[in-house]
Amino acid sequence: MKIPFNRVSLSGQEMIYLEDCIKRGTLSGGGFYTRASQQWLENYLHSCRVLLTTSGTSALEMAMLCLDLQPGDEVIMPSFTFVSTANAVLLRGAQPVFAEIDPQTLNLDPEDVARKITPHTRVIIPVHYAGVACEMDTLLAIAAQQNIAVVEDAAHGIGASYKGRALGTIGSLGCYSFHATKNIVSGEGGALLLNHNQPQLIERAEIIYEKGTDRSQFLRGEVDRYTWHEIGSSFVMADLLAAFLYAQLERLEEITQARQQRFFNYQQAFLACQQREILQLPCLPAYAQSNYHLFFMLCPTQEMRDQMLQNLRKRGVEASFHFIPLHSAPMGRRLGYNNDDLSITEDISRRLIRLPLYPDLSETEQSYVIESVQACVAGW
Ligand SMILES: Cc1ncc(COP(=O)(O)O)c(C=O)c1O
């Protein structure tokens, strides 16, 4: 059997909307499906402005521009994240400051964040790993004391919430990814979420979004021509991709439920291993409603994790590790970090394995993955 790590779940409606988009004639941003997808997300998320972007990466880069991050500013984030979280900060000449994660949730540890605050700290970026919320109330309280902005990296987070609030809508800005590996996809794509009542920030974001011009206002008929106002870039998602995205958004609930069922199947199957302390399974705190983006497990040692990866591969099951910590990567070392600066992050990353999890993973396929893991664990 061959079981890929990921498969995009398609309804068939994607082709219909793509064809319709082509017939309508606006393929670039701002067309019918851009408006439809943005409206869909704004209705779903309540009281926040949504700007569809070319990727989750560009949403993060835009967020840092919106906050006018400057050289010398510091931004606290986990080292256990994707490179884009840190690149967005470095592109503004500012400094990423890596903090530890909680070994149960693998999310930013608020106590370590508090320890790393300096007079230069401008932003905290919580990353909601695997679609499970960070401890937002504590992080927001720390940030509020020092007038620090919170930007949520909710690349994994669509459909998930914290105490009933959608991820990405809790800090002042939030970023989604619609990359082909995420729950809801457009190939490449993302969204910037601008929260609460921040009319000035929203006005500025619209300008940055449209290459530094007031084209958004022009398209709404609020000005009679558009011109250059400040620094910006090309962050706008093409309407073609928004058409694909719209078909996916319509199925958010169905996709989340299908993932949930498969997530619980894994959890049930490996519960005995957790009880025998052979595997550590994902922890879902009471405050977090997950979207079941990833199913990961922690093996007792790196050697055992590598052995499991190898055994699964031999049996045709694509499993994967996650993330190579940023602080110990070559770029992290150039920023002045050493491998042992964040020992929890290092340890978790060495022992983590992710299993295939997607709506089109059939019962037979999932049973095969489970059997393959159990066969490997039986030898430990
Ligand atoms: C935590 C995190 N942030 C940001 C991104 C970047 O998103 P994109 O691939 O859409 O640029 C990713 C992508 O996997 C991610 O995992």
XYZ file of C-alpha atoms and ligand atoms in Angstrom:
396
model
C 0.000 0.000 0.000
C 1.121 3.610 -0.659
C -0.269 6.208 1.707
C 0.788 9.791 0.998
C 1.321 12.244 3.837
C -1.288 14.612 2.438
C -4.133 14.624 -0.099
C -6.222 17.683 -0.932
C -9.937 17.060 -0.384
C -11.898 18.197 -3.467
C -15.682 18.403 -3.874
C -15.782 19.042 -7.636
C -17.195 22.510 -7.002
C -13.633 23.882 -7.382
C -13.725 23.238 -11.173
C -17.174 24.817 -11.490
C -16.127 28.012 -9.724
C -12.813 28.148 -11.624
C -14.649 27.898 -14.945
C -17.143 30.524 -13.812
C -14.288 32.808 -12.746
C -12.679 32.489 -16.189
C -16.016 33.256 -17.872
C -16.492 36.325 -15.675
C -13.172 37.602 -17.016
C -11.500 38.993 -13.860
C -8.611 36.676 -13.094
C -6.548 39.089 -10.986
C -7.474 40.175 -7.443
C -10.614 42.039 -6.450
C -13.030 40.044 -8.638
C -16.262 38.217 -7.804
C -14.670 35.298 -5.921
C -12.264 37.512 -3.956
C -15.267 39.414 -2.648
C -17.236 36.195 -2.057
C -14.404 34.486 -0.122
C -13.586 37.612 1.894
C -17.255 38.074 2.738
C -17.580 34.407 3.687
C -14.637 34.673 6.059
C -15.806 38.003 7.520
C -19.258 36.528 8.254
C -17.698 33.421 9.752
C -15.143 35.263 11.890
C -17.323 38.259 13.007
C -16.107 41.829 13.391
C -12.841 41.547 11.544
C -11.584 42.727 8.159
C -10.157 39.975 5.949
C -7.639 40.555 3.161
C -6.849 37.491 1.013
C -3.119 37.235 0.358
C -0.806 35.270 -1.911
C 0.328 33.073 1.026
C 0.455 32.752 4.794
C 4.029 34.021 4.462
C 2.882 37.223 2.770
C 0.149 37.707 5.400
C 2.880 37.612 8.094
C 5.089 39.993 6.100
C 2.155 42.356 5.657
C 1.381 42.199 9.383
C 4.921 43.318 10.218
C 4.645 46.194 7.710
C 1.291 47.219 9.194
C 2.883 47.458 12.655
C 5.732 49.534 11.223
C 8.375 47.273 12.708
C 11.790 48.954 12.730
C 15.447 47.850 13.027
C 16.206 47.332 16.715
C 12.672 46.125 17.507
C 12.356 42.648 19.017
C 9.643 40.108 18.275
C 9.096 37.106 20.559
C 8.048 33.865 18.853
C 8.613 30.143 19.288
C 11.675 28.586 17.677
C 9.343 25.645 16.997
C 7.693 27.219 13.927
C 7.977 27.587 10.169
C 10.677 29.873 8.749
C 8.131 32.456 7.557
C 7.320 33.584 11.122
C 10.932 34.700 11.587
C 11.612 35.863 8.008
C 8.738 38.367 8.201
C 10.531 40.012 11.149
C 14.027 39.885 9.613
C 12.737 41.455 6.392
C 11.934 44.595 8.425
C 15.422 44.605 9.953
C 13.995 43.624 13.346
C 15.147 40.795 15.635
C 13.325 37.490 16.237
C 13.645 36.420 19.897
C 12.959 32.706 20.306
C 11.044 31.469 23.349
C 10.342 27.953 24.613
C 7.234 25.880 24.043
C 5.082 23.953 26.488
C 6.072 20.262 26.166
C 2.401 19.150 26.210
C 0.782 21.504 23.668
C 3.991 22.499 21.811
C 2.708 26.085 21.935
C 4.539 29.199 23.137
C 5.262 29.063 26.894
C 3.932 32.323 28.428
C 6.414 32.162 31.320
C 9.374 32.085 28.956
C 7.793 34.891 26.906
C 7.562 37.041 30.063
C 11.249 36.327 30.814
C 12.272 37.439 27.304
C 10.539 40.818 27.260
C 12.888 43.824 27.055
C 12.248 47.547 26.461
C 12.691 46.743 22.719
C 9.912 44.118 22.514
C 7.258 45.330 20.047
C 5.378 42.164 19.091
C 4.612 38.642 20.352
C 3.728 36.026 17.724
C 1.933 32.999 19.180
C 1.848 30.095 16.696
C -1.204 27.871 17.171
C 0.560 24.595 16.463
C -1.513 21.862 14.788
C -4.654 24.041 15.078
C -4.631 23.986 18.907
C -4.870 27.404 20.553
C -2.056 28.955 22.563
C -2.869 30.164 26.073
C -4.087 33.494 24.720
C -5.444 35.183 27.879
C -2.058 34.896 29.600
C -0.166 36.062 26.502
C -2.563 38.997 25.958
C -2.179 40.036 29.614
C 1.642 39.975 29.337
C 1.480 41.988 26.102
C -0.993 44.547 27.482
C 1.256 45.397 30.460
C 4.004 46.561 28.116
C 1.946 47.901 25.187
C 3.134 45.060 22.946
C 1.137 43.954 19.867
C 0.029 40.331 19.452
C 0.044 38.877 15.935
C -1.344 35.339 15.736
C 0.361 32.967 13.346
C -2.799 30.964 12.711
C -1.407 29.330 9.546
C -2.697 25.992 10.930
C -5.744 27.521 12.566
C -8.791 27.954 10.321
C -11.860 26.410 11.951
C -10.246 26.249 15.409
C -10.965 28.460 18.401
C -9.858 29.592 21.870
C -12.677 29.874 24.456
C -15.118 30.185 21.561
C -13.115 32.853 19.682
C -11.796 31.948 16.243
C -8.006 31.678 16.047
C -6.572 34.648 14.198
C -9.188 37.057 15.597
C -7.851 37.359 19.155
C -4.667 39.421 18.766
C -4.623 42.690 16.837
C -3.698 40.848 13.614
C -3.962 37.208 12.549
C -2.565 35.226 9.615
C -4.053 32.173 7.863
C -2.438 29.894 5.291
C -4.317 28.161 2.477
C -1.250 26.270 1.244
C -2.045 22.861 -0.287
C -1.029 21.118 2.967
C -3.555 22.999 5.127
C -7.186 22.126 6.026
C -8.617 24.635 3.525
C -6.529 25.214 0.431
C -6.110 27.370 -2.644
C -2.752 25.908 -3.776
C -0.795 28.850 -2.400
C -2.713 31.473 -0.454
C -3.446 33.068 2.865
C -5.363 35.794 4.643
C -4.586 38.691 6.929
C -7.195 39.230 9.628
C -7.419 42.707 11.153
C -9.279 42.540 14.390
C -11.468 44.655 16.627
C -12.083 48.289 15.924
C -8.827 49.459 14.404
C -10.023 51.738 11.579
C -6.629 53.443 11.171
C -4.758 50.154 11.013
C -7.275 48.773 8.502
C -6.918 51.870 6.302
C -3.121 51.511 6.386
C -3.322 47.748 5.695
C -5.458 48.349 2.599
C -2.745 50.658 1.240
C 0.138 48.274 2.013
C -1.929 45.460 0.436
C -2.210 47.325 -2.880
C 1.493 48.124 -3.434
C 1.367 51.236 -1.257
C -1.511 52.852 -3.187
C -5.098 53.795 -2.305
C -6.446 51.495 -5.046
C -8.862 49.813 -2.581
C -10.555 53.170 -1.956
C -10.550 53.858 -5.717
C -12.270 50.506 -6.420
C -14.963 51.407 -3.848
C -15.460 54.770 -5.635
C -14.192 56.768 -2.619
C -11.436 58.565 -4.614
C -11.433 59.388 -8.348
C -7.903 58.075 -9.038
C -5.365 56.124 -7.088
C -1.792 57.018 -6.248
C 1.246 56.016 -4.193
C 0.969 56.776 -0.461
C 3.546 54.612 1.267
C 5.607 51.416 1.177
C 3.670 48.328 0.107
C 3.862 45.243 -2.058
C 1.853 42.840 -4.201
C -0.041 40.866 -1.551
C -3.364 40.393 -3.383
C -4.617 36.855 -4.128
C -5.708 36.197 -7.751
C -9.462 35.780 -8.246
C -8.773 32.366 -9.858
C -7.353 31.122 -6.563
C -10.158 32.792 -4.603
C -12.625 30.782 -6.757
C -10.919 27.538 -5.726
C -10.806 28.774 -2.129
C -14.534 29.573 -2.093
C -15.389 25.940 -2.920
C -13.188 24.851 -0.009
C -14.558 27.383 2.492
C -18.093 26.168 1.830
C -16.963 22.753 3.127
C -15.046 23.952 6.204
C -17.352 22.167 8.640
C -17.422 18.916 6.666
C -13.632 18.899 6.250
C -13.058 19.620 9.971
C -15.438 16.827 10.997
C -13.796 14.290 8.694
C -10.389 15.176 10.136
C -11.747 14.997 13.693
C -13.015 11.451 13.179
C -9.657 10.270 11.854
C -7.801 12.141 14.629
C -9.884 10.351 17.285
C -9.328 6.986 15.548
C -5.570 7.476 15.943
C -5.952 8.656 19.525
C -8.097 5.658 20.434
C -5.717 3.230 18.730
C -2.625 4.552 20.522
C -4.161 5.234 23.939
C -2.660 2.044 25.409
C 0.807 3.150 24.174
C 0.327 6.487 25.928
C -0.721 4.709 29.139
C 2.418 2.572 28.941
C 4.426 5.788 28.322
C 5.704 4.534 24.968
C 4.104 7.371 23.009
C 2.941 10.861 23.979
C -0.256 11.849 22.139
C -1.489 15.391 21.361
C -2.972 17.292 24.290
C -6.201 19.232 23.701
C -6.624 21.745 26.572
C -10.186 22.582 27.663
C -9.852 26.152 26.327
C -9.004 24.966 22.793
C -11.365 23.676 20.128
C -9.032 22.056 17.595
C -9.465 21.878 13.820
C -7.447 18.630 13.795
C -4.867 19.997 11.383
C -2.134 17.517 12.387
C -1.810 14.249 14.224
C 1.589 14.048 15.898
C 3.131 11.763 18.507
C 6.285 11.986 20.590
C 8.486 8.890 20.723
C 10.689 8.196 23.789
C 13.956 8.967 21.931
C 15.175 10.392 18.623
C 16.497 6.929 17.630
C 13.036 5.405 18.122
C 11.406 8.248 16.157
C 13.850 7.791 13.273
C 13.296 4.040 13.354
C 9.521 4.567 13.178
C 9.878 6.994 10.260
C 12.032 4.439 8.437
C 9.746 1.469 9.170
C 6.675 3.378 8.030
C 8.433 4.460 4.850
C 9.367 0.821 4.110
C 5.688 -0.080 4.411
C 4.670 2.729 2.026
C 3.374 5.108 4.711
C 4.618 8.670 4.375
C 5.103 10.058 7.862
C 7.075 13.168 8.689
C 9.001 15.069 11.371
C 8.294 18.721 12.295
C 9.749 21.610 12.686
C 13.553 21.828 12.573
C 13.932 24.463 15.340
C 14.801 27.867 13.947
C 17.350 28.758 16.641
C 19.601 25.772 15.811
C 19.273 26.074 12.010
C 22.252 27.713 10.219
C 20.383 31.046 10.091
C 19.473 30.803 13.795
C 23.135 30.276 14.666
C 24.017 33.345 12.583
C 21.559 35.240 14.774
C 23.675 34.218 17.764
C 21.810 31.155 19.062
C 23.345 27.831 20.166
C 21.671 24.419 19.903
C 21.207 24.092 23.669
C 19.618 27.551 24.139
C 16.118 26.050 23.897
C 16.412 22.517 25.207
C 12.657 21.680 25.317
C 12.217 22.726 21.683
C 15.272 20.687 20.611
C 14.072 17.630 22.489
C 10.493 17.787 21.129
C 11.609 18.313 17.551
C 13.897 15.255 17.724
C 11.121 12.956 18.995
C 8.120 14.150 16.973
C 6.468 12.197 14.170
C 3.364 13.223 12.163
C 1.021 10.677 10.591
C -1.132 11.069 7.443
C -4.393 12.854 8.370
C -6.922 14.089 5.787
C -10.607 13.600 4.865
C -9.796 11.203 2.002
C -7.771 8.838 4.224
C -9.950 5.709 3.978
C -10.719 3.367 6.882
C -8.561 0.661 5.292
C -5.671 3.077 4.844
C -5.905 4.374 8.393
C -6.042 0.832 9.798
C -2.897 0.063 7.806
C -1.101 3.128 9.257
C -2.194 2.126 12.778
C -1.022 -1.478 12.279
C 2.307 -0.222 10.938
C 2.869 2.005 14.002
C 1.830 -0.800 16.356
C 4.190 -3.251 14.631
C 7.049 -0.825 15.168
C 6.145 -0.092 18.810
C 5.864 -3.849 19.559
C 9.643 -4.120 19.046
C 10.412 -1.438 21.704
C 3.344 28.068 11.415
C 3.387 28.507 9.980
N 3.432 29.815 9.700
C 3.456 30.262 8.429
C 3.418 29.401 7.362
C 3.510 29.938 5.966
O 2.352 29.711 5.201
P 2.438 29.612 3.602
O 3.003 28.281 3.259
O 1.009 29.763 3.168
O 3.271 30.740 3.137
C 3.371 28.023 7.609
C 3.346 27.057 6.498
O 3.361 25.873 6.635
C 3.352 27.558 8.945
O 3.342 26.242 9.249
